[in-house]
Tab-separated table of C-alpha atoms in Angstrom:
chain	number	residue	atom	x	y	z
A	174	MET	CA	-136.163	-9.723	2.215
A	175	GLN	CA	-135.199	-13.188	3.507
A	176	SER	CA	-133.105	-13.744	6.065
A	177	PHE	CA	-130.252	-16.349	5.875
A	178	SER	CA	-131.452	-18.556	8.103
A	179	ASP	CA	-135.082	-18.490	6.177
A	180	ILE	CA	-133.212	-19.243	2.600
A	181	LEU	CA	-131.350	-22.339	4.476
A	182	ARG	CA	-134.421	-23.442	5.823
A	183	LEU	CA	-136.259	-23.627	2.708
A	184	THR	CA	-133.738	-24.719	0.582
A	185	LYS	CA	-133.717	-27.778	3.311
A	186	ILE	CA	-137.199	-27.979	1.969
A	187	ARG	CA	-136.991	-27.973	-1.566
A	188	LEU	CA	-133.934	-30.291	-1.146
A	189	LEU	CA	-136.221	-32.662	0.567
A	190	GLN	CA	-139.216	-32.506	-1.982
A	191	LEU	CA	-136.108	-32.880	-4.757
A	192	HIS	CA	-135.170	-36.289	-3.390
A	193	TYR	CA	-139.343	-37.105	-2.454
A	194	GLU	CA	-140.369	-36.226	-5.806
A	195	ALA	CA	-137.946	-38.385	-7.638
A	196	SER	CA	-137.639	-41.610	-5.545
A	197	CYS	CA	-133.851	-40.841	-5.323
A	198	GLY	CA	-131.624	-41.887	-2.614
A	199	HIS	CA	-128.499	-40.487	-1.403
A	200	LEU	CA	-130.275	-37.963	0.814
A	201	GLY	CA	-127.929	-38.097	3.912
A	202	GLY	CA	-125.220	-37.239	2.109
A	203	ASN	CA	-126.679	-34.219	0.637
A	204	PHE	CA	-128.195	-33.200	4.017
A	205	SER	CA	-125.064	-33.387	5.944
A	206	CYS	CA	-123.458	-30.600	3.299
A	207	ILE	CA	-126.434	-28.542	2.615
A	208	ASP	CA	-125.272	-26.663	5.363
A	209	ALA	CA	-121.882	-26.114	3.869
A	210	LEU	CA	-123.208	-25.263	0.938
A	211	VAL	CA	-125.675	-22.346	1.374
A	212	THR	CA	-123.158	-20.808	3.196
A	213	LEU	CA	-120.217	-20.699	0.600
A	214	TYR	CA	-122.678	-19.710	-2.677
A	215	HIS	CA	-124.867	-16.971	0.007
A	216	ARG	CA	-122.476	-15.450	2.262
A	217	VAL	CA	-118.926	-16.851	0.904
A	218	MET	CA	-118.218	-16.895	-2.437
A	219	GLY	CA	-117.990	-14.251	-4.520
A	220	PRO	CA	-118.733	-13.677	-8.578
A	221	ASN	CA	-115.260	-14.770	-9.522
A	222	ASP	CA	-114.770	-17.783	-7.442
A	223	ARG	CA	-114.560	-21.158	-8.167
A	224	PHE	CA	-116.514	-24.139	-7.233
A	225	VAL	CA	-116.186	-27.752	-7.416
A	226	LEU	CA	-118.102	-30.680	-6.130
A	227	SER	CA	-116.258	-33.113	-5.303
A	228	LYS	CA	-118.853	-35.776	-4.065
A	229	GLY	CA	-121.070	-35.971	-6.766
A	230	HIS	CA	-123.518	-37.612	-5.073
A	231	SER	CA	-124.615	-34.860	-2.947
A	232	ALA	CA	-125.877	-32.994	-6.371
A	233	GLY	CA	-129.111	-32.759	-5.007
A	234	ALA	CA	-127.941	-30.187	-2.407
A	235	LEU	CA	-125.980	-28.253	-5.103
A	236	TYR	CA	-129.158	-28.085	-7.562
A	237	ALA	CA	-131.310	-26.809	-4.314
A	238	THR	CA	-129.019	-24.176	-3.428
A	239	LEU	CA	-128.692	-22.951	-6.977
A	240	TRP	CA	-132.520	-22.811	-6.694
A	241	SER	CA	-131.897	-20.866	-3.744
A	242	LEU	CA	-130.327	-18.291	-5.890
A	243	GLY	CA	-132.755	-18.183	-8.538
A	244	LEU	CA	-130.177	-19.787	-10.847
A	245	LEU	CA	-132.335	-22.821	-11.024
A	246	SER	CA	-136.263	-23.284	-11.251
A	247	ASP	CA	-139.081	-25.082	-9.896
A	248	ALA	CA	-139.522	-26.272	-13.374
A	249	ASP	CA	-135.349	-27.684	-13.426
A	250	LEU	CA	-135.523	-29.118	-10.337
A	251	GLN	CA	-138.783	-31.167	-11.292
A	252	THR	CA	-136.620	-32.972	-14.261
A	253	PHE	CA	-133.786	-34.056	-11.300
A	254	THR	CA	-132.917	-37.521	-12.245
A	255	ARG	CA	-134.865	-38.398	-15.444
A	256	ASP	CA	-134.442	-38.998	-18.812
A	257	ASN	CA	-132.935	-35.839	-20.706
A	258	SER	CA	-132.545	-33.783	-17.670
A	259	LEU	CA	-130.163	-31.384	-17.256
A	260	LEU	CA	-129.991	-32.428	-13.573
A	261	PRO	CA	-128.548	-36.144	-13.394
A	262	GLY	CA	-128.236	-37.550	-10.237
A	263	HIS	CA	-124.281	-37.153	-10.757
A	264	PRO	CA	-123.837	-33.641	-11.977
A	265	SER	CA	-122.472	-33.319	-15.424
A	266	GLY	CA	-123.591	-31.613	-18.413
A	267	SER	CA	-123.519	-27.743	-19.812
A	268	GLY	CA	-126.775	-26.888	-18.049
A	269	ILE	CA	-126.034	-26.498	-14.755
A	270	PRO	CA	-124.873	-23.084	-13.975
A	271	GLY	CA	-121.426	-22.583	-13.086
A	272	LEU	CA	-120.575	-26.563	-12.996
A	273	MET	CA	-116.911	-26.476	-14.292
A	274	PHE	CA	-116.314	-30.538	-14.163
A	275	SER	CA	-118.435	-33.482	-14.311
A	276	THR	CA	-118.160	-35.467	-10.860
A	277	GLY	CA	-119.294	-38.777	-9.410
A	278	SER	CA	-116.197	-41.183	-9.369
A	279	LEU	CA	-114.837	-39.967	-6.092
A	280	GLY	CA	-111.428	-38.775	-5.507
A	281	HIS	CA	-111.029	-36.520	-8.438
A	282	GLY	CA	-112.277	-33.097	-7.011
A	283	PRO	CA	-109.161	-32.063	-5.176
A	284	SER	CA	-106.747	-32.425	-8.142
A	285	LEU	CA	-109.078	-30.237	-10.373
A	286	ALA	CA	-109.226	-27.575	-7.803
A	287	ALA	CA	-105.633	-27.504	-6.987
A	288	GLY	CA	-105.268	-27.145	-11.008
A	289	LEU	CA	-107.672	-24.345	-11.041
A	290	ALA	CA	-105.850	-22.538	-8.063
A	291	LEU	CA	-102.399	-22.525	-9.458
A	292	ALA	CA	-104.004	-21.439	-13.139
A	293	ALA	CA	-105.571	-18.407	-11.014
A	294	ARG	CA	-102.069	-17.592	-9.903
A	295	HIS	CA	-100.275	-18.281	-13.000
A	296	LYS	CA	-103.000	-15.937	-14.742
A	297	GLY	CA	-102.404	-13.515	-11.842
A	298	LEU	CA	-106.654	-13.783	-10.843
A	299	ASN	CA	-107.215	-12.693	-7.453
A	300	HIS	CA	-110.005	-15.319	-6.969
A	301	GLU	CA	-110.532	-18.592	-4.419
A	302	VAL	CA	-111.251	-22.047	-5.303
A	303	PHE	CA	-113.511	-24.040	-3.341
A	304	CYS	CA	-113.992	-27.714	-3.235
A	305	LEU	CA	-116.233	-29.954	-1.005
A	306	CYS	CA	-115.289	-33.906	-0.408
A	307	SER	CA	-116.365	-36.890	1.392
A	308	ASP	CA	-114.739	-38.374	4.175
A	309	GLY	CA	-115.031	-41.846	2.308
A	310	GLU	CA	-113.363	-40.619	-0.824
A	311	TRP	CA	-110.171	-39.930	1.210
A	312	GLN	CA	-109.010	-43.510	0.966
A	313	GLU	CA	-108.317	-42.627	-2.461
A	314	GLY	CA	-104.554	-42.163	-3.172
A	315	SER	CA	-105.527	-39.360	-6.158
A	316	CYS	CA	-106.671	-36.961	-2.690
A	317	TRP	CA	-103.479	-36.870	-0.813
A	318	GLU	CA	-101.843	-36.474	-4.581
A	319	ALA	CA	-103.297	-33.590	-5.286
A	320	LEU	CA	-102.983	-32.390	-0.943
A	321	SER	CA	-99.091	-32.791	-1.810
A	322	PHE	CA	-99.268	-30.623	-4.860
A	323	ALA	CA	-101.431	-28.053	-3.584
A	324	ILE	CA	-98.553	-27.771	-0.062
A	325	HIS	CA	-95.710	-27.693	-2.586
A	326	HIS	CA	-96.914	-24.795	-4.712
A	327	ARG	CA	-98.678	-22.902	-1.831
A	328	LEU	CA	-102.054	-22.333	-2.831
A	329	GLU	CA	-103.515	-20.178	-0.243
A	330	ASN	CA	-106.570	-19.771	-2.889
A	331	LEU	CA	-107.399	-23.356	-2.675
A	332	VAL	CA	-110.014	-23.880	0.471
A	333	LEU	CA	-111.076	-27.751	0.589
A	334	LEU	CA	-114.173	-28.665	2.830
A	335	ILE	CA	-114.170	-32.381	3.931
A	336	ASP	CA	-117.749	-33.470	4.972
A	337	GLN	CA	-116.820	-35.576	7.975
A	338	ASN	CA	-120.014	-37.824	8.693
A	339	GLY	CA	-118.149	-40.817	9.317
A	340	LEU	CA	-120.422	-43.053	7.182
A	341	GLN	CA	-119.715	-44.385	3.462
A	342	GLY	CA	-121.111	-46.817	1.349
A	343	PHE	CA	-119.845	-50.270	3.112
A	344	GLY	CA	-120.447	-48.516	6.729
A	345	ARG	CA	-118.671	-45.933	9.160
A	346	THR	CA	-115.199	-45.174	7.533
A	347	SER	CA	-113.681	-46.024	11.190
A	348	ASP	CA	-115.167	-49.532	10.426
A	349	VAL	CA	-113.379	-49.443	6.535
A	350	ILE	CA	-110.471	-47.995	7.299
A	351	SER	CA	-109.572	-47.471	10.608
A	352	CYS	CA	-110.467	-43.518	10.689
A	353	ASN	CA	-113.343	-41.395	11.933
A	354	ASP	CA	-111.084	-37.959	12.336
A	355	LEU	CA	-108.786	-37.392	9.146
A	356	SER	CA	-107.404	-34.281	10.815
A	357	GLN	CA	-104.602	-35.350	12.196
A	358	ARG	CA	-103.586	-37.525	9.118
A	359	ILE	CA	-103.998	-34.409	6.709
A	360	ALA	CA	-102.403	-31.975	9.166
A	361	GLY	CA	-99.282	-34.079	9.028
A	362	PHE	CA	-98.698	-33.077	5.500
A	363	GLY	CA	-97.900	-29.492	6.643
A	364	THR	CA	-101.138	-27.641	5.991
A	365	ASP	CA	-103.724	-25.513	7.991
A	366	VAL	CA	-106.242	-27.331	9.201
A	367	GLN	CA	-109.236	-26.947	10.970
A	368	LYS	CA	-112.026	-29.066	12.347
A	369	ILE	CA	-115.508	-27.179	12.836
A	370	ASN	CA	-119.227	-28.005	13.042
A	371	GLY	CA	-120.072	-28.625	9.920
A	372	HIS	CA	-123.740	-27.403	10.490
A	373	ASP	CA	-122.771	-24.105	11.832
A	374	PRO	CA	-122.699	-21.832	9.052
A	375	ASP	CA	-121.079	-19.176	11.148
A	376	ALA	CA	-118.261	-21.564	12.343
A	377	ILE	CA	-117.877	-22.065	8.322
A	378	MET	CA	-117.575	-18.644	7.769
A	379	LYS	CA	-115.127	-18.167	10.425
A	380	ALA	CA	-112.875	-20.646	9.619
A	381	ILE	CA	-112.791	-19.883	5.894
A	382	ALA	CA	-112.130	-16.453	6.854
A	383	ARG	CA	-108.985	-17.182	8.939
A	384	PRO	CA	-105.694	-15.305	7.523
A	385	THR	CA	-103.583	-17.987	5.085
A	386	THR	CA	-100.589	-19.385	6.142
A	387	GLY	CA	-99.269	-19.825	2.789
A	388	ALA	CA	-100.844	-23.130	2.501
A	389	PRO	CA	-104.114	-24.367	1.056
A	390	ARG	CA	-106.667	-24.476	3.641
A	391	VAL	CA	-108.820	-27.177	4.529
A	392	LEU	CA	-112.004	-27.477	6.728
A	393	ILE	CA	-113.229	-30.813	8.193
A	394	LEU	CA	-116.897	-30.652	9.215
A	395	ASP	CA	-117.832	-32.749	11.677
A	396	THR	CA	-121.434	-33.871	10.298
A	397	VAL	CA	-124.176	-35.602	10.836
A	398	LYS	CA	-125.232	-37.924	7.650
A	399	GLY	CA	-128.983	-37.003	7.176
A	400	ARG	CA	-129.266	-34.588	9.941
A	401	GLY	CA	-132.797	-34.039	11.204
A	402	LEU	CA	-134.401	-36.696	9.175
A	403	HIS	CA	-135.767	-40.350	10.361
A	404	PHE	CA	-132.499	-42.240	9.617
A	405	GLU	CA	-130.104	-39.647	11.038
A	406	ASP	CA	-126.527	-40.846	11.357
A	407	THR	CA	-127.747	-44.411	9.697
A	408	LEU	CA	-126.078	-46.141	6.465
A	409	GLU	CA	-129.545	-46.327	5.031
A	410	SER	CA	-129.775	-42.512	4.551
A	411	HIS	CA	-126.886	-43.431	2.111
A	412	TYR	CA	-128.917	-44.814	0.051
A	413	LEU	CA	-133.234	-45.216	0.671
A	414	PRO	CA	-135.367	-42.693	-0.644
A	415	LEU	CA	-138.067	-41.791	1.336
A	416	SER	CA	-141.454	-43.362	2.020
A	417	GLU	CA	-144.573	-40.813	1.935
A	418	VAL	CA	-144.742	-41.196	5.753
A	419	ASP	CA	-141.203	-40.100	6.820
A	420	TYR	CA	-141.245	-37.232	3.829
A	421	VAL	CA	-144.139	-35.718	5.916
A	422	ALA	CA	-142.656	-36.079	9.224
A	423	ALA	CA	-139.373	-34.605	7.651
A	424	ARG	CA	-141.315	-31.577	5.998
A	425	SER	CA	-142.970	-30.351	9.141
A	426	ILE	CA	-139.661	-31.020	10.982
A	427	LEU	CA	-137.827	-28.561	8.695
A	428	GLU	CA	-140.731	-25.980	8.222
A	429	GLN	CA	-140.728	-25.377	12.399
A	430	GLU	CA	-136.851	-24.543	12.189
A	431	GLY	CA	-136.387	-21.467	13.190
A	432	THR	CA	-140.197	-20.626	13.487
A	433	GLN	CA	-140.520	-20.773	17.131
């Protein structure tokens, strides 16, 4: 039986291969959230829980995670971003296991997740709703409206995870909108906010397991865009695909993780 660390390492390698073979960008934002996604799917979420990927440009990380669970095959992944694929660059369609909404236009995930959480309460269903967002999308008013709604309705079955890697399409969040940490702004709305290392599976699990305070939980995941890659923490990792040289070098590093 594979250990969790082996599953995580192999999933990262498959994610790297997925984007390289598709010559697809957005790899940086995928690698900043892959630790959280694998942790959620393998160690946190139950069969009745719901997940919303608000940062749809990290679809590759979701697909690789579903592959690690045996819910997508290598043959499925080989069609990533290609014509007539079930796995587009932003998740949509009916062929993706567990996908409830098409996402990619940022700022809508928190509202969708809050609606699911409220519906679960009305139906007497005992499950949680998890929503993974980017930090850049919290520049959109729809996210703050959803947060206000969730706090007003005391949706303690809702967990918002914000991938705070500090970079977005046009630069650093601190330069675009003078914000490099969302913790205080969100805490000002009166909800439970925890800031943790987003690359530490144990820290993620511990934060989610903390007793609720009658309000939605918000986890600020401190992450590094493109973590472990040659263009770590750079804007290039938001857009650029991998060259063959960079792919081989990055794969070699990932294959050595946890083996020494």
